[in-house]
PDB file of C-alpha atoms in Angstrom:
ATOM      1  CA  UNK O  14      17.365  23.259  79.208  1.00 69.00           C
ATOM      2  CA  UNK O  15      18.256  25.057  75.835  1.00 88.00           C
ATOM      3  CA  UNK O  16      20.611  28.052  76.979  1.00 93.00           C
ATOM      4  CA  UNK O  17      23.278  30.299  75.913  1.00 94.00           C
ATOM      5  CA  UNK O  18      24.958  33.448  77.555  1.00 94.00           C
ATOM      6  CA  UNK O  19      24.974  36.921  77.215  1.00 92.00           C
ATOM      7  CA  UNK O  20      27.875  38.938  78.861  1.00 91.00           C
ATOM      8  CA  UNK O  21      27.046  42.532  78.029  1.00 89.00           C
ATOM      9  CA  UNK O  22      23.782  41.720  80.404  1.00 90.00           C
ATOM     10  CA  UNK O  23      25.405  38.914  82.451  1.00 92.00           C
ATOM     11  CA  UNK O  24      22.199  37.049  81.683  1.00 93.00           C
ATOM     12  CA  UNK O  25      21.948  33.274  80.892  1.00 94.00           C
ATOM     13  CA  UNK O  26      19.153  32.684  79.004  1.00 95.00           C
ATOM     14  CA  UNK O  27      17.166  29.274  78.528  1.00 95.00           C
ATOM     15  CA  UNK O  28      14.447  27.329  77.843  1.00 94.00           C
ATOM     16  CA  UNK O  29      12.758  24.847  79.530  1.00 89.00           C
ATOM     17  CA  UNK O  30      12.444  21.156  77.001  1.00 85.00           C
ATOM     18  CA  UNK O  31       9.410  20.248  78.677  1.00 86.00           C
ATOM     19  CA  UNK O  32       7.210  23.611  78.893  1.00 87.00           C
ATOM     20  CA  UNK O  33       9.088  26.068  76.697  1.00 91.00           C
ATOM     21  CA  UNK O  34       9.245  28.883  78.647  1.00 92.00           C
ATOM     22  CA  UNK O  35      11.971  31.442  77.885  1.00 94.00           C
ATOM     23  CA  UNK O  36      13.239  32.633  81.191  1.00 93.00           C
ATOM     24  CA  UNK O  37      16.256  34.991  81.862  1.00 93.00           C
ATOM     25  CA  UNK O  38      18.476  34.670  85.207  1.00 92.00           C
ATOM     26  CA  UNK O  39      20.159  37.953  85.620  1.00 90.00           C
ATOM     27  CA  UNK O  40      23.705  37.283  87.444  1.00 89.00           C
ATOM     28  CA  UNK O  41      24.970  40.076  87.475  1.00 86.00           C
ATOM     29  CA  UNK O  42      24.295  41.356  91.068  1.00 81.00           C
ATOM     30  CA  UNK O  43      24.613  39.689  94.389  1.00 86.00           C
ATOM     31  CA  UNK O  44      21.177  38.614  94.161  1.00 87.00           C
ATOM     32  CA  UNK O  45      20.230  37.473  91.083  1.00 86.00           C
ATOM     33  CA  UNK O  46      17.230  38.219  88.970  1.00 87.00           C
ATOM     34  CA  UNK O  47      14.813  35.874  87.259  1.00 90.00           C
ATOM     35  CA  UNK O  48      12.275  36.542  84.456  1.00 91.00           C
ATOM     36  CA  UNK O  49      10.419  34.626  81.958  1.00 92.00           C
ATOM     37  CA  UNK O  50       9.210  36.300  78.289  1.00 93.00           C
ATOM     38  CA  UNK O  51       6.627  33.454  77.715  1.00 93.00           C
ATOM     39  CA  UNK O  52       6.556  30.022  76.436  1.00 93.00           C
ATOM     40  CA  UNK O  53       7.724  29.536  72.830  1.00 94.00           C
ATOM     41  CA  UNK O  54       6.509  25.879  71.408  1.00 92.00           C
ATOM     42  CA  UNK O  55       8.878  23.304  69.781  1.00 93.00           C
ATOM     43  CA  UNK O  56      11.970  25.231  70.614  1.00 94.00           C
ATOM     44  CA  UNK O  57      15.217  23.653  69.061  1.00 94.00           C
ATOM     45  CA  UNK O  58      17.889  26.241  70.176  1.00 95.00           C
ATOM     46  CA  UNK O  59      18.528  29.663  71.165  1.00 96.00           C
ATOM     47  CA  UNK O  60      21.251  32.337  70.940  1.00 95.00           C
ATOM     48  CA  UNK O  61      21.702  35.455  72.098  1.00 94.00           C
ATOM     49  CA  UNK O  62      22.118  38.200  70.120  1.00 93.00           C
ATOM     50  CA  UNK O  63      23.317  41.055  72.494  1.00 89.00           C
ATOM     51  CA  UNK O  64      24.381  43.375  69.654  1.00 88.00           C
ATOM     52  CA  UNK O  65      20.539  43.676  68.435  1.00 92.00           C
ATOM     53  CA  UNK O  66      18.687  43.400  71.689  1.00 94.00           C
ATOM     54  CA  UNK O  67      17.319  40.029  71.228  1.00 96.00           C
ATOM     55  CA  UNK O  68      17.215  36.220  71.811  1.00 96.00           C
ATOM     56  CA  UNK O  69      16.875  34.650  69.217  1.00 97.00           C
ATOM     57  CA  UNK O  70      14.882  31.488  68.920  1.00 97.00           C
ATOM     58  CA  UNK O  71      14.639  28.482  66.005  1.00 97.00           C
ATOM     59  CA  UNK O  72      11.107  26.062  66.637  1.00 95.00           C
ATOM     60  CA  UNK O  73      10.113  23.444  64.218  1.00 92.00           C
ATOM     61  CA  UNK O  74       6.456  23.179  63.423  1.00 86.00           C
ATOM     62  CA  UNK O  75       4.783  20.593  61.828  1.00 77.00           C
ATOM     63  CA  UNK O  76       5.880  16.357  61.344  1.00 69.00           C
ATOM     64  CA  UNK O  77       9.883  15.491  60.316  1.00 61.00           C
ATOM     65  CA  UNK O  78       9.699  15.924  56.281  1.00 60.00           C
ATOM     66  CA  UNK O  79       6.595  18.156  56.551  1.00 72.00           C
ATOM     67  CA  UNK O  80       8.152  20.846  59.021  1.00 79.00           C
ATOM     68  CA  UNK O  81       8.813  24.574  58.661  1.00 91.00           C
ATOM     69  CA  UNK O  82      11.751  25.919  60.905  1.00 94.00           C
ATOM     70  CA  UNK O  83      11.048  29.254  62.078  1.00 95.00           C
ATOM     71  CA  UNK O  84      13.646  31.842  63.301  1.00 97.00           C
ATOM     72  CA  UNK O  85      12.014  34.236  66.144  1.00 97.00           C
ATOM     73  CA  UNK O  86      13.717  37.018  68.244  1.00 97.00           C
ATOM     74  CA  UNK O  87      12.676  38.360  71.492  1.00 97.00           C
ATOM     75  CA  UNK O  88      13.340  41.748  72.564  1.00 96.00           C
ATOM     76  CA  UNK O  89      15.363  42.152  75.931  1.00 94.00           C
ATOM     77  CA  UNK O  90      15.968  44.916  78.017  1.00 89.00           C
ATOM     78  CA  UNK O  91      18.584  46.154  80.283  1.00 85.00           C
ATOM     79  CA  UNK O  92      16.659  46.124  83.895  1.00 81.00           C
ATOM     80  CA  UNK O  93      14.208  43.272  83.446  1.00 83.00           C
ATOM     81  CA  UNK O  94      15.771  40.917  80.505  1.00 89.00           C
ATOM     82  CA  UNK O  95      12.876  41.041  78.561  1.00 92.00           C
ATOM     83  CA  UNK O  96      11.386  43.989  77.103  1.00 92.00           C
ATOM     84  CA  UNK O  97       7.588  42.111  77.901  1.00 88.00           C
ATOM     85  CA  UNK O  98       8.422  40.055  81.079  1.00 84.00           C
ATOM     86  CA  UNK O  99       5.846  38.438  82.616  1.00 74.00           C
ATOM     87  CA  UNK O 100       5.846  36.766  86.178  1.00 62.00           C
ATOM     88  CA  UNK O 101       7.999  34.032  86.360  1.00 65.00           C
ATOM     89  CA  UNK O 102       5.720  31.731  88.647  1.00 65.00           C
ATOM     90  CA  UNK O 103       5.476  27.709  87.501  1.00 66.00           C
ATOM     91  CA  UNK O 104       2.274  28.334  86.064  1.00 65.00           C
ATOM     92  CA  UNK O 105       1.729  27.933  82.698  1.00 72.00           C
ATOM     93  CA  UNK O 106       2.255  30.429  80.686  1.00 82.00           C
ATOM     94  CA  UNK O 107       1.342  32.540  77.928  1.00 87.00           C
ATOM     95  CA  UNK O 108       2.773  32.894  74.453  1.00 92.00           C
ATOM     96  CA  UNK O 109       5.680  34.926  74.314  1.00 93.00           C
ATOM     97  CA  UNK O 110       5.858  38.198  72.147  1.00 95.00           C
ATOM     98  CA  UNK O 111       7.951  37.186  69.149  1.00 96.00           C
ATOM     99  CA  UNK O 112       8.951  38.930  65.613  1.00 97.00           C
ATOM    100  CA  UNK O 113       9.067  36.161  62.306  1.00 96.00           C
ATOM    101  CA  UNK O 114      12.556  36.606  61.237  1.00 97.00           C
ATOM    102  CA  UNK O 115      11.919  33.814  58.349  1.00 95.00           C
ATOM    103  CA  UNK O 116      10.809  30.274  58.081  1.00 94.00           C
ATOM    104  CA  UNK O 117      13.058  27.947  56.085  1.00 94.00           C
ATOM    105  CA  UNK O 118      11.228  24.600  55.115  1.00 90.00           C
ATOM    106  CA  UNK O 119      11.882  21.479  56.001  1.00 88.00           C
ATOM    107  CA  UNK O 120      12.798  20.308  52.617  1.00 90.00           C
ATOM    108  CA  UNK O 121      16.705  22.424  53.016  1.00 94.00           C
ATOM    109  CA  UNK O 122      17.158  20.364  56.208  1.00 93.00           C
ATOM    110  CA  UNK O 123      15.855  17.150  56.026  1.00 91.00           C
ATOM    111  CA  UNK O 124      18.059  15.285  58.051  1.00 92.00           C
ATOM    112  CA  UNK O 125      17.982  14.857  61.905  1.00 93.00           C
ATOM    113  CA  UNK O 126      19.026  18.787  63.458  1.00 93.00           C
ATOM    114  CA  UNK O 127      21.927  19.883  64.962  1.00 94.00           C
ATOM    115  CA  UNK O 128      23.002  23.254  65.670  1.00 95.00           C
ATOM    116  CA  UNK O 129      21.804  26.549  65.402  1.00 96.00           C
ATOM    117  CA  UNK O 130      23.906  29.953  65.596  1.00 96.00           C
ATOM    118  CA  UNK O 131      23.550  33.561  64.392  1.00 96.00           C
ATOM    119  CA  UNK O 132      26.289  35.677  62.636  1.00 96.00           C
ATOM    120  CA  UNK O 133      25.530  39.269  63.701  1.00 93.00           C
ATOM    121  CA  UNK O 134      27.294  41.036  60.958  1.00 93.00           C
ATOM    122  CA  UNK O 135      26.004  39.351  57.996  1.00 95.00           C
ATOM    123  CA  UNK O 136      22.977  38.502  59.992  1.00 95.00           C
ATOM    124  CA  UNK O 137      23.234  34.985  58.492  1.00 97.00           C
ATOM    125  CA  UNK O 138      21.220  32.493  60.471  1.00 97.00           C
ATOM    126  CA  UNK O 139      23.434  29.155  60.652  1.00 98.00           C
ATOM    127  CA  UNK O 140      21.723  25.646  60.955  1.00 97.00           C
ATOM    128  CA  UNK O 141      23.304  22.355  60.944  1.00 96.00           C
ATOM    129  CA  UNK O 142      21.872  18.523  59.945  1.00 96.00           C
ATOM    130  CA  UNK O 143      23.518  15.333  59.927  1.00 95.00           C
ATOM    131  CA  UNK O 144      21.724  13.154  56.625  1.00 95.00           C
ATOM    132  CA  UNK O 145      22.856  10.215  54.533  1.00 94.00           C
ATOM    133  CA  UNK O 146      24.588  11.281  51.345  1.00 92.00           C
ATOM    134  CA  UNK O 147      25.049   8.622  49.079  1.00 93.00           C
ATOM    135  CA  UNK O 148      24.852   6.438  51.807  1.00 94.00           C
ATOM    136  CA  UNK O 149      27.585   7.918  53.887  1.00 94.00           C
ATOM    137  CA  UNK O 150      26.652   9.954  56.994  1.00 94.00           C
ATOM    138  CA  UNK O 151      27.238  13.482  56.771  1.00 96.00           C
ATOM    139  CA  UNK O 152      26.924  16.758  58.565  1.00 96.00           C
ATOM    140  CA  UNK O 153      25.565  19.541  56.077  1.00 97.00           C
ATOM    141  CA  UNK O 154      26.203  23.242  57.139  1.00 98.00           C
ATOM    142  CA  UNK O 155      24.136  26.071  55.770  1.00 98.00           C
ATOM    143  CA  UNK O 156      23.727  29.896  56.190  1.00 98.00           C
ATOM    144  CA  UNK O 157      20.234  31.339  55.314  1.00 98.00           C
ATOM    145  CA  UNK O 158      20.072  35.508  55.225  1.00 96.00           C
ATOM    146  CA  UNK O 159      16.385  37.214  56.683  1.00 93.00           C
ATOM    147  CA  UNK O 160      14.970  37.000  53.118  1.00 94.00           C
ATOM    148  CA  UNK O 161      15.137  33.004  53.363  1.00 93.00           C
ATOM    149  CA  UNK O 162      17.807  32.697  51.024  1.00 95.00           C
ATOM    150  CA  UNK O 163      20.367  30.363  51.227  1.00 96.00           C
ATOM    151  CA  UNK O 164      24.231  32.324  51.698  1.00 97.00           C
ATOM    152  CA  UNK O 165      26.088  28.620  51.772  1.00 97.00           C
ATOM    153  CA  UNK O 166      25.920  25.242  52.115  1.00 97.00           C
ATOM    154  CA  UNK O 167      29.530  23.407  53.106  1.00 97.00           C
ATOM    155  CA  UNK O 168      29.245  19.195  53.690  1.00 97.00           C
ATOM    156  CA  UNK O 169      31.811  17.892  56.608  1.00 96.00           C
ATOM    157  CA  UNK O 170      31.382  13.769  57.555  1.00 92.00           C
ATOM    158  CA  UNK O 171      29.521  13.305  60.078  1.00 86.00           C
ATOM    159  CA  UNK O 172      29.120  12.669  63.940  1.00 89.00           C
ATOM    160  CA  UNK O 173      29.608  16.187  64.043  1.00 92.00           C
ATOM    161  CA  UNK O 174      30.111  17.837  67.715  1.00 92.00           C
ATOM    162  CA  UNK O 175      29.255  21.577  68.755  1.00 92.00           C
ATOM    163  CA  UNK O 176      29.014  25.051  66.536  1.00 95.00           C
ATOM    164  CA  UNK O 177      30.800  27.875  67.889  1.00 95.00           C
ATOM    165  CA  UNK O 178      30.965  31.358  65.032  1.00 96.00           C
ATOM    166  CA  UNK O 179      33.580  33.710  65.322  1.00 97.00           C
ATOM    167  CA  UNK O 180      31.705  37.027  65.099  1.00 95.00           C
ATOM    168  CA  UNK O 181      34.885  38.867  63.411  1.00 96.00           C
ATOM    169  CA  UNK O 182      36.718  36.046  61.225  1.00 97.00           C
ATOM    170  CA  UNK O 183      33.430  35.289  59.800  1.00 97.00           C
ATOM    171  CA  UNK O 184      33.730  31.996  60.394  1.00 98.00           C
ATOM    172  CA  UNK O 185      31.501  28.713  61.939  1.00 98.00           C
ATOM    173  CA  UNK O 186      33.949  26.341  63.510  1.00 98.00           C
ATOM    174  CA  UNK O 187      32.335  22.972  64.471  1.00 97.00           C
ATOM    175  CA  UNK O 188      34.330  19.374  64.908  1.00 95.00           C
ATOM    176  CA  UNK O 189      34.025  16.642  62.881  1.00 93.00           C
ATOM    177  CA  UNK O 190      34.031  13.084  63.480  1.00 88.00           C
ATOM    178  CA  UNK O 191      34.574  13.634  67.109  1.00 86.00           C
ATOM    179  CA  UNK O 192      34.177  11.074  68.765  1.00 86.00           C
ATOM    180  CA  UNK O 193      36.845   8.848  66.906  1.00 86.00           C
ATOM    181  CA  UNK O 194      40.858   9.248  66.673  1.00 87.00           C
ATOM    182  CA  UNK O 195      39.650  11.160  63.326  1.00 84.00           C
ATOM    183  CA  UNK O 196      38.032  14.077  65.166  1.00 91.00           C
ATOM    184  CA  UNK O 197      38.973  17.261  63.475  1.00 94.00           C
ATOM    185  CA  UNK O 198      37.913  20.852  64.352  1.00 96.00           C
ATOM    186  CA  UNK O 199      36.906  22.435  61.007  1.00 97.00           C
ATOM    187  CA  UNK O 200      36.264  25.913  59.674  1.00 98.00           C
ATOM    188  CA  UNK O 201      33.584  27.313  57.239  1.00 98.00           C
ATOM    189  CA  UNK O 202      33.844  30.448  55.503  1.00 98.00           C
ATOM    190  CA  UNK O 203      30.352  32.195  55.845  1.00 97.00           C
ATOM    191  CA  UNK O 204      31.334  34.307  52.857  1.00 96.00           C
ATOM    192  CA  UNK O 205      31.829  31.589  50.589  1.00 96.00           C
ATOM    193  CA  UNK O 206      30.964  28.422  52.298  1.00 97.00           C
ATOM    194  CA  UNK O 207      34.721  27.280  52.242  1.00 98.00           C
ATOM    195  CA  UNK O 208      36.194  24.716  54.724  1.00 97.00           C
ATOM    196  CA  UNK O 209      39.401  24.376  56.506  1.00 97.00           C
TER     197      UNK O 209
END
């Protein structure tokens, strides 16, 4: 499944590839919890973003070159995960209640997706592609803000590995060229773009 953690709740989040359910496993007492918000289609990646509330969710809709990405958020909630839970049986299940944070067309990334992350201070919504640049495989980088537009674009090579942020540097670390003797752990400026 597509998961991430979040400790203020002690709640791993995920979603199943297959069905796209959104369920929550609270782990924070000796029995654990589980809930499910609904199914949300074509999900790529989530991440939670405790500081607001919310998971947040990018889908693709649509055919490769034709596709929109879309950016959703789910509300949570302390006791139950999900501010609209609904039972958690195997059933199928119902769409879940989502908010349209912003759709950013296929044409800015249309290259095979990578990564998706949120930085909660600038609330810039990260997504990664690796594409051929002038023949050469690369991994592009770019920050979109809620209005759809584009905060920075930085190009690293590519057979690029993981996408971590740094909530108070500002900064998207992800590793290049990792699986070769090159590998190299780089560092993008969300301000500017800038790599290190």
């Amino acid at each position: 499944p597509i998961f991430d953690w979040n400790p203020r709740l002690e709640t791993i989040y995920a979603v199943n590839n297959n069905t796209g359910k959104l369920k929550a496993l609270v782990a924070k007492s000796a029995t654990p919890s589980l809930f499910s918000a609904g199914c949300i289609p074509n999900t790529l990646s989530i991440t939670s973003d405790y500081a607001n509330n919310r998971v947040i969710s990018l889908t693709r809709n649509g055919t490769p070159g034709v596709s929109t990405y879309r950016v959703l958020a789910v509300d949570t909630d302390d006791t139950k995960a999900f501010a609209h839970a609904e039972s958690n049986s195997e059933t199928p299940c119902g769409p879940a209640i989502t908010q349209l944070i912003l759709d950013i067309p296929s044409t800015e990334v249309p290259g095979t997706f990578k990564y998706f992350n949120f930085h909660r201070a600038s609330k810039t919504y990260i997504i990664s592609d690796e594409r051929s640049i002038n023949n050469i495989q690369q991994t592009v980088v770019q920050g979109f803000g809620e209005n759809g537009q584009k905060k920075f674009e930085a190009i690293i090579s590519g057979d690029s590995s993981n996408m971590a942020v740094n909530q108070a540097a500002g900064l998207v670390y992800i590793a290049e060229n990792h699986s070769s003797a090159n590998g190299k752990i780089k560092a993008i400026s969300i301000d500017t773009g800038e790599v290190r």
